[in-house]
PDB file of C-alpha atoms in Angstrom:
ATOM      1  CA  UNK A   1     141.252  65.412  91.303  1.00  0.00           C
ATOM      2  CA  UNK A   2     142.541  66.541  94.272  1.00  0.00           C
ATOM      3  CA  UNK A   3     142.293  65.171  98.004  1.00  0.00           C
ATOM      4  CA  UNK A   4     143.214  65.622 101.943  1.00  0.00           C
ATOM      5  CA  UNK A   5     143.605  62.775 104.207  1.00  0.00           C
ATOM      6  CA  UNK A   6     144.541  63.307 107.378  1.00  0.00           C
ATOM      7  CA  UNK A   7     145.769  59.574 109.243  1.00  0.00           C
ATOM      8  CA  UNK A   8     144.627  59.827 113.153  1.00  0.00           C
ATOM      9  CA  UNK A   9     141.233  62.138 114.115  1.00  0.00           C
ATOM     10  CA  UNK A  10     142.557  62.377 117.818  1.00  0.00           C
ATOM     11  CA  UNK A  11     146.142  62.361 118.682  1.00  0.00           C
ATOM     12  CA  UNK A  12     146.702  62.953 122.572  1.00  0.00           C
ATOM     13  CA  UNK A  13     149.836  63.694 124.228  1.00  0.00           C
ATOM     14  CA  UNK A  14     151.543  64.090 126.980  1.00  0.00           C
ATOM     15  CA  UNK A  15     152.914  67.738 127.920  1.00  0.00           C
ATOM     16  CA  UNK A  16     156.161  68.571 126.688  1.00  0.00           C
ATOM     17  CA  UNK A  17     156.422  65.125 124.057  1.00  0.00           C
ATOM     18  CA  UNK A  18     156.710  65.346 120.787  1.00  0.00           C
ATOM     19  CA  UNK A  19     154.024  65.236 118.278  1.00  0.00           C
ATOM     20  CA  UNK A  20     153.168  64.558 114.431  1.00  0.00           C
ATOM     21  CA  UNK A  21     149.944  64.817 112.890  1.00  0.00           C
ATOM     22  CA  UNK A  22     149.769  63.691 109.283  1.00  0.00           C
ATOM     23  CA  UNK A  23     148.391  64.052 106.175  1.00  0.00           C
ATOM     24  CA  UNK A  24     149.147  62.985 103.162  1.00  0.00           C
ATOM     25  CA  UNK A  25     147.111  64.550  99.905  1.00  0.00           C
ATOM     26  CA  UNK A  26     146.835  63.029  95.627  1.00  0.00           C
ATOM     27  CA  UNK A  27     147.025  65.751  93.170  1.00  0.00           C
ATOM     28  CA  UNK A  28     147.507  64.677  89.574  1.00  0.00           C
ATOM     29  CA  UNK A  29     149.853  68.576  89.040  1.00  0.00           C
ATOM     30  CA  UNK A  30     151.821  70.952  91.681  1.00  0.00           C
ATOM     31  CA  UNK A  31     150.670  71.776  94.713  1.00  0.00           C
ATOM     32  CA  UNK A  32     150.745  74.141  97.535  1.00  0.00           C
ATOM     33  CA  UNK A  33     150.062  72.987 101.205  1.00  0.00           C
ATOM     34  CA  UNK A  34     148.889  74.131 104.786  1.00  0.00           C
ATOM     35  CA  UNK A  35     148.266  73.850 108.356  1.00  0.00           C
ATOM     36  CA  UNK A  36     145.488  75.619 109.334  1.00  0.00           C
ATOM     37  CA  UNK A  37     144.805  75.304 113.602  1.00  0.00           C
ATOM     38  CA  UNK A  38     141.471  75.648 115.546  1.00  0.00           C
ATOM     39  CA  UNK A  39     141.341  76.341 119.060  1.00  0.00           C
ATOM     40  CA  UNK A  40     137.872  76.285 120.705  1.00  0.00           C
ATOM     41  CA  UNK A  41     134.749  78.689 119.438  1.00  0.00           C
ATOM     42  CA  UNK A  42     137.061  80.603 116.986  1.00  0.00           C
ATOM     43  CA  UNK A  43     138.233  80.398 113.780  1.00  0.00           C
ATOM     44  CA  UNK A  44     141.298  78.723 111.790  1.00  0.00           C
ATOM     45  CA  UNK A  45     144.667  79.912 112.176  1.00  0.00           C
ATOM     46  CA  UNK A  46     147.852  79.471 109.995  1.00  0.00           C
ATOM     47  CA  UNK A  47     149.947  77.731 111.050  1.00  0.00           C
ATOM     48  CA  UNK A  48     152.127  77.508 107.935  1.00  0.00           C
ATOM     49  CA  UNK A  49     152.561  76.698 104.005  1.00  0.00           C
ATOM     50  CA  UNK A  50     154.901  74.908 101.637  1.00  0.00           C
ATOM     51  CA  UNK A  51     154.752  77.494  98.632  1.00  0.00           C
ATOM     52  CA  UNK A  52     157.916  75.519  96.759  1.00  0.00           C
ATOM     53  CA  UNK A  53     161.717  75.537  97.898  1.00  0.00           C
ATOM     54  CA  UNK A  54     162.746  73.770 100.894  1.00  0.00           C
ATOM     55  CA  UNK A  55     160.548  71.247 102.607  1.00  0.00           C
ATOM     56  CA  UNK A  56     161.385  71.629 105.708  1.00  0.00           C
ATOM     57  CA  UNK A  57     158.337  75.074 106.246  1.00  0.00           C
ATOM     58  CA  UNK A  58     158.614  76.673 110.486  1.00  0.00           C
ATOM     59  CA  UNK A  59     155.230  78.184 111.080  1.00  0.00           C
ATOM     60  CA  UNK A  60     154.807  80.431 114.171  1.00  0.00           C
ATOM     61  CA  UNK A  61     154.078  78.538 117.854  1.00  0.00           C
ATOM     62  CA  UNK A  62     157.528  75.891 116.879  1.00  0.00           C
ATOM     63  CA  UNK A  63     156.389  74.038 114.934  1.00  0.00           C
ATOM     64  CA  UNK A  64     157.348  72.158 111.845  1.00  0.00           C
ATOM     65  CA  UNK A  65     156.241  70.223 108.388  1.00  0.00           C
ATOM     66  CA  UNK A  66     158.601  68.933 105.957  1.00  0.00           C
ATOM     67  CA  UNK A  67     157.270  67.813 102.397  1.00  0.00           C
ATOM     68  CA  UNK A  68     157.678  64.924 100.979  1.00  0.00           C
ATOM     69  CA  UNK A  69     156.735  64.816  96.986  1.00  0.00           C
ATOM     70  CA  UNK A  70     157.805  61.577  96.946  1.00  0.00           C
ATOM     71  CA  UNK A  71     155.585  60.627  99.312  1.00  0.00           C
ATOM     72  CA  UNK A  72     152.654  62.740  99.130  1.00  0.00           C
ATOM     73  CA  UNK A  73     153.072  63.797 102.256  1.00  0.00           C
ATOM     74  CA  UNK A  74     153.090  66.987 104.726  1.00  0.00           C
ATOM     75  CA  UNK A  75     153.373  66.160 107.672  1.00  0.00           C
ATOM     76  CA  UNK A  76     153.272  68.815 111.034  1.00  0.00           C
ATOM     77  CA  UNK A  77     155.899  68.186 113.935  1.00  0.00           C
ATOM     78  CA  UNK A  78     156.664  69.773 116.877  1.00  0.00           C
ATOM     79  CA  UNK A  79     159.426  68.401 119.111  1.00  0.00           C
ATOM     80  CA  UNK A  80     157.833  69.228 122.335  1.00  0.00           C
ATOM     81  CA  UNK A  81     154.268  70.359 123.312  1.00  0.00           C
ATOM     82  CA  UNK A  82     152.361  72.822 126.282  1.00  0.00           C
ATOM     83  CA  UNK A  83     149.532  72.234 127.054  1.00  0.00           C
ATOM     84  CA  UNK A  84     148.465  75.555 125.161  1.00  0.00           C
ATOM     85  CA  UNK A  85     148.353  73.455 121.815  1.00  0.00           C
ATOM     86  CA  UNK A  86     145.482  71.594 122.384  1.00  0.00           C
ATOM     87  CA  UNK A  87     142.974  72.861 119.117  1.00  0.00           C
ATOM     88  CA  UNK A  88     142.323  70.637 116.270  1.00  0.00           C
ATOM     89  CA  UNK A  89     144.706  70.977 113.499  1.00  0.00           C
ATOM     90  CA  UNK A  90     143.202  71.397 109.362  1.00  0.00           C
ATOM     91  CA  UNK A  91     145.510  69.904 107.142  1.00  0.00           C
ATOM     92  CA  UNK A  92     144.977  71.482 103.600  1.00  0.00           C
ATOM     93  CA  UNK A  93     145.568  71.714  99.652  1.00  0.00           C
ATOM     94  CA  UNK A  94     145.537  74.217  96.633  1.00  0.00           C
ATOM     95  CA  UNK A  95     147.039  71.889  93.300  1.00  0.00           C
ATOM     96  CA  UNK A  96     147.972  74.306  90.671  1.00  0.00           C
ATOM     97  CA  UNK A  97     145.553  73.744  88.113  1.00  0.00           C
ATOM     98  CA  UNK A  98     142.284  74.430  90.834  1.00  0.00           C
ATOM     99  CA  UNK A  99     141.760  77.677  90.918  1.00  0.00           C
ATOM    100  CA  UNK A 100     140.284  78.767  93.281  1.00  0.00           C
ATOM    101  CA  UNK A 101     140.094  75.356  95.692  1.00  0.00           C
ATOM    102  CA  UNK A 102     141.106  75.029  99.257  1.00  0.00           C
ATOM    103  CA  UNK A 103     140.733  71.292  99.852  1.00  0.00           C
ATOM    104  CA  UNK A 104     140.862  70.454 103.936  1.00  0.00           C
ATOM    105  CA  UNK A 105     141.756  66.954 105.693  1.00  0.00           C
ATOM    106  CA  UNK A 106     138.677  66.250 108.158  1.00  0.00           C
ATOM    107  CA  UNK A 107     140.791  67.141 111.255  1.00  0.00           C
ATOM    108  CA  UNK A 108     142.651  66.370 113.683  1.00  0.00           C
ATOM    109  CA  UNK A 109     141.819  66.708 117.516  1.00  0.00           C
ATOM    110  CA  UNK A 110     144.986  66.961 119.258  1.00  0.00           C
ATOM    111  CA  UNK A 111     144.909  66.538 123.616  1.00  0.00           C
ATOM    112  CA  UNK A 112     148.095  67.733 125.345  1.00  0.00           C
ATOM    113  CA  UNK A 113     147.326  66.289 128.577  1.00  0.00           C
ATOM    114  CA  UNK A 114     149.620  67.089 131.739  1.00  0.00           C
TER     115      UNK A 114
ATOM    116  CA  UNK B   1     144.900  89.228 112.708  1.00  0.00           C
ATOM    117  CA  UNK B   2     143.025  90.156 108.411  1.00  0.00           C
ATOM    118  CA  UNK B   3     140.031  92.299 109.230  1.00  0.00           C
ATOM    119  CA  UNK B   4     137.419  89.889 109.520  1.00  0.00           C
ATOM    120  CA  UNK B   5     134.283  90.506 110.791  1.00  0.00           C
ATOM    121  CA  UNK B   6     131.225  87.951 110.437  1.00  0.00           C
ATOM    122  CA  UNK B   7     127.092  88.665 111.507  1.00  0.00           C
ATOM    123  CA  UNK B   8     125.527  87.648 113.461  1.00  0.00           C
ATOM    124  CA  UNK B   9     127.918  85.261 115.924  1.00  0.00           C
ATOM    125  CA  UNK B  10     124.881  83.365 116.717  1.00  0.00           C
ATOM    126  CA  UNK B  11     121.058  82.180 115.363  1.00  0.00           C
ATOM    127  CA  UNK B  12     118.358  80.323 115.934  1.00  0.00           C
ATOM    128  CA  UNK B  13     115.953  79.787 113.592  1.00  0.00           C
ATOM    129  CA  UNK B  14     112.435  77.767 112.100  1.00  0.00           C
ATOM    130  CA  UNK B  15     112.926  76.086 109.239  1.00  0.00           C
ATOM    131  CA  UNK B  16     111.599  76.988 105.879  1.00  0.00           C
ATOM    132  CA  UNK B  17     112.700  81.029 107.170  1.00  0.00           C
ATOM    133  CA  UNK B  18     115.209  82.775 105.177  1.00  0.00           C
ATOM    134  CA  UNK B  19     118.489  83.519 106.787  1.00  0.00           C
ATOM    135  CA  UNK B  20     121.662  85.742 105.754  1.00  0.00           C
ATOM    136  CA  UNK B  21     124.868  86.375 106.436  1.00  0.00           C
ATOM    137  CA  UNK B  22     127.237  88.388 105.799  1.00  0.00           C
ATOM    138  CA  UNK B  23     130.970  88.755 105.725  1.00  0.00           C
ATOM    139  CA  UNK B  24     132.691  92.289 105.994  1.00  0.00           C
ATOM    140  CA  UNK B  25     136.747  92.665 105.441  1.00  0.00           C
ATOM    141  CA  UNK B  26     138.992  95.418 105.662  1.00  0.00           C
ATOM    142  CA  UNK B  27     141.701  93.826 104.373  1.00  0.00           C
ATOM    143  CA  UNK B  28     140.344  94.805 100.035  1.00  0.00           C
ATOM    144  CA  UNK B  29     141.513  91.682  98.961  1.00  0.00           C
ATOM    145  CA  UNK B  30     139.821  89.937  96.320  1.00  0.00           C
ATOM    146  CA  UNK B  31     138.325  86.496  97.219  1.00  0.00           C
ATOM    147  CA  UNK B  32     135.794  85.897  99.363  1.00  0.00           C
ATOM    148  CA  UNK B  33     134.703  82.173 100.420  1.00  0.00           C
ATOM    149  CA  UNK B  34     131.839  80.924 102.181  1.00  0.00           C
ATOM    150  CA  UNK B  35     132.423  77.481 104.565  1.00  0.00           C
ATOM    151  CA  UNK B  36     130.585  75.386 106.330  1.00  0.00           C
ATOM    152  CA  UNK B  37     132.507  73.074 109.089  1.00  0.00           C
ATOM    153  CA  UNK B  38     130.331  69.944 110.492  1.00  0.00           C
ATOM    154  CA  UNK B  39     132.523  67.039 112.342  1.00  0.00           C
ATOM    155  CA  UNK B  40     133.565  64.876 110.282  1.00  0.00           C
ATOM    156  CA  UNK B  41     133.467  66.376 107.411  1.00  0.00           C
ATOM    157  CA  UNK B  42     136.213  68.806 107.548  1.00  0.00           C
ATOM    158  CA  UNK B  43     135.199  72.677 106.117  1.00  0.00           C
ATOM    159  CA  UNK B  44     133.738  72.750 102.453  1.00  0.00           C
ATOM    160  CA  UNK B  45     133.202  74.759 100.149  1.00  0.00           C
ATOM    161  CA  UNK B  46     129.843  76.611  99.397  1.00  0.00           C
ATOM    162  CA  UNK B  47     130.623  79.600  96.963  1.00  0.00           C
ATOM    163  CA  UNK B  48     133.443  81.569  96.569  1.00  0.00           C
ATOM    164  CA  UNK B  49     133.392  85.375  94.621  1.00  0.00           C
ATOM    165  CA  UNK B  50     136.266  86.596  92.717  1.00  0.00           C
ATOM    166  CA  UNK B  51     135.647  90.190  92.660  1.00  0.00           C
ATOM    167  CA  UNK B  52     132.728  91.983  92.809  1.00  0.00           C
ATOM    168  CA  UNK B  53     129.624  90.735  91.426  1.00  0.00           C
ATOM    169  CA  UNK B  54     131.687  87.410  90.129  1.00  0.00           C
ATOM    170  CA  UNK B  55     130.506  84.814  92.266  1.00  0.00           C
ATOM    171  CA  UNK B  56     130.621  80.860  92.117  1.00  0.00           C
ATOM    172  CA  UNK B  57     129.900  77.292  93.254  1.00  0.00           C
ATOM    173  CA  UNK B  58     131.468  75.325  95.671  1.00  0.00           C
ATOM    174  CA  UNK B  59     131.193  71.627  96.358  1.00  0.00           C
ATOM    175  CA  UNK B  60     127.498  72.257  98.204  1.00  0.00           C
ATOM    176  CA  UNK B  61     126.144  75.537  97.482  1.00  0.00           C
ATOM    177  CA  UNK B  62     122.617  73.800  96.817  1.00  0.00           C
ATOM    178  CA  UNK B  63     120.364  75.308  98.885  1.00  0.00           C
ATOM    179  CA  UNK B  64     122.245  78.776  99.167  1.00  0.00           C
ATOM    180  CA  UNK B  65     122.515  82.008  97.615  1.00  0.00           C
ATOM    181  CA  UNK B  66     125.352  84.718  97.508  1.00  0.00           C
ATOM    182  CA  UNK B  67     125.793  88.230  96.513  1.00  0.00           C
ATOM    183  CA  UNK B  68     128.786  90.629  96.472  1.00  0.00           C
ATOM    184  CA  UNK B  69     127.835  94.393  95.177  1.00  0.00           C
ATOM    185  CA  UNK B  70     130.980  95.928  97.018  1.00  0.00           C
ATOM    186  CA  UNK B  71     134.736  94.191  97.508  1.00  0.00           C
ATOM    187  CA  UNK B  72     134.217  94.598 101.384  1.00  0.00           C
ATOM    188  CA  UNK B  73     131.027  92.843 102.310  1.00  0.00           C
ATOM    189  CA  UNK B  74     129.842  89.054 101.243  1.00  0.00           C
ATOM    190  CA  UNK B  75     127.001  88.355 102.019  1.00  0.00           C
ATOM    191  CA  UNK B  76     125.172  84.668 102.246  1.00  0.00           C
ATOM    192  CA  UNK B  77     122.125  83.506 101.749  1.00  0.00           C
ATOM    193  CA  UNK B  78     119.682  81.082 103.234  1.00  0.00           C
ATOM    194  CA  UNK B  79     115.723  81.060 101.258  1.00  0.00           C
ATOM    195  CA  UNK B  80     114.765  78.764 102.930  1.00  0.00           C
ATOM    196  CA  UNK B  81     116.363  77.099 106.002  1.00  0.00           C
ATOM    197  CA  UNK B  82     116.205  73.285 106.397  1.00  0.00           C
ATOM    198  CA  UNK B  83     117.763  71.633 109.695  1.00  0.00           C
ATOM    199  CA  UNK B  84     120.568  69.730 107.913  1.00  0.00           C
ATOM    200  CA  UNK B  85     121.588  73.429 107.489  1.00  0.00           C
ATOM    201  CA  UNK B  86     122.217  73.873 111.066  1.00  0.00           C
ATOM    202  CA  UNK B  87     126.511  74.340 111.217  1.00  0.00           C
ATOM    203  CA  UNK B  88     128.854  76.357 111.604  1.00  0.00           C
ATOM    204  CA  UNK B  89     129.898  78.906 108.600  1.00  0.00           C
ATOM    205  CA  UNK B  90     132.941  80.302 108.441  1.00  0.00           C
ATOM    206  CA  UNK B  91     133.551  83.704 105.743  1.00  0.00           C
ATOM    207  CA  UNK B  92     137.254  83.539 104.144  1.00  0.00           C
ATOM    208  CA  UNK B  93     139.872  85.708 101.950  1.00  0.00           C
ATOM    209  CA  UNK B  94     142.497  85.464 100.758  1.00  0.00           C
ATOM    210  CA  UNK B  95     144.881  88.704  98.736  1.00  0.00           C
ATOM    211  CA  UNK B  96     145.312  86.873  95.177  1.00  0.00           C
ATOM    212  CA  UNK B  97     144.101  83.179  94.075  1.00  0.00           C
ATOM    213  CA  UNK B  98     147.509  81.941  92.922  1.00  0.00           C
ATOM    214  CA  UNK B  99     149.549  80.952  95.838  1.00  0.00           C
ATOM    215  CA  UNK B 100     148.195  82.622  99.090  1.00  0.00           C
ATOM    216  CA  UNK B 101     146.837  81.299 102.197  1.00  0.00           C
ATOM    217  CA  UNK B 102     142.874  82.739 102.790  1.00  0.00           C
ATOM    218  CA  UNK B 103     142.315  84.397 106.434  1.00  0.00           C
ATOM    219  CA  UNK B 104     139.154  82.771 107.927  1.00  0.00           C
ATOM    220  CA  UNK B 105     137.077  85.034 110.560  1.00  0.00           C
ATOM    221  CA  UNK B 106     135.585  84.099 113.669  1.00  0.00           C
ATOM    222  CA  UNK B 107     132.141  81.900 112.468  1.00  0.00           C
ATOM    223  CA  UNK B 108     128.935  82.179 112.401  1.00  0.00           C
ATOM    224  CA  UNK B 109     126.823  78.474 114.410  1.00  0.00           C
ATOM    225  CA  UNK B 110     123.112  79.179 113.138  1.00  0.00           C
ATOM    226  CA  UNK B 111     121.041  76.645 114.914  1.00  0.00           C
ATOM    227  CA  UNK B 112     117.822  75.345 112.643  1.00  0.00           C
ATOM    228  CA  UNK B 113     114.812  74.141 115.036  1.00  0.00           C
TER     229      UNK B 113
END
């Protein structure tokens, strides 16, 4: 069975500071990993995805994530955040043997303060 | 943005009434999904479809049924709504299941009194 743990439910930061949102997964087979962002009263928007190849993945809005197989992690980073990055962020995993199931973490609320 | 329309966007109804939510896509994607989002639980899969008339259960399917008679439409029905089904419901689509991401609609906020 696959599972996702987002280690922080809330992360407050100041504008222009760097941020890291942590995500760990468990799966016994190969995985595909995703980060989504949800702004208030909206659906989820894909930030980035790891399917194979380079372990450093760049996404939209200046975010990037690094796949670490030995640590079973897929942490999301941004070197300098803006007020507009305030949103909830979800990590999700799909394993090669799961057919259709995309498993989500419970989310991390990123609040960027001036 | 992926062409996904959910209707209605908001609905308030009473316990025991039937409710149907609609998801319409213009992308001709094969796979469609219904999730519910609740505080502290993230998103949980209710049902999904892998083709016209081909559907299967997700992890929280009790009390819900689905139908897909056309590629573009995926309906979620609560036969007899309960207060525990108050939630935000999201539809998602994907082009092919293997390693493609899912794209989400804007959600339906359902309140059952």
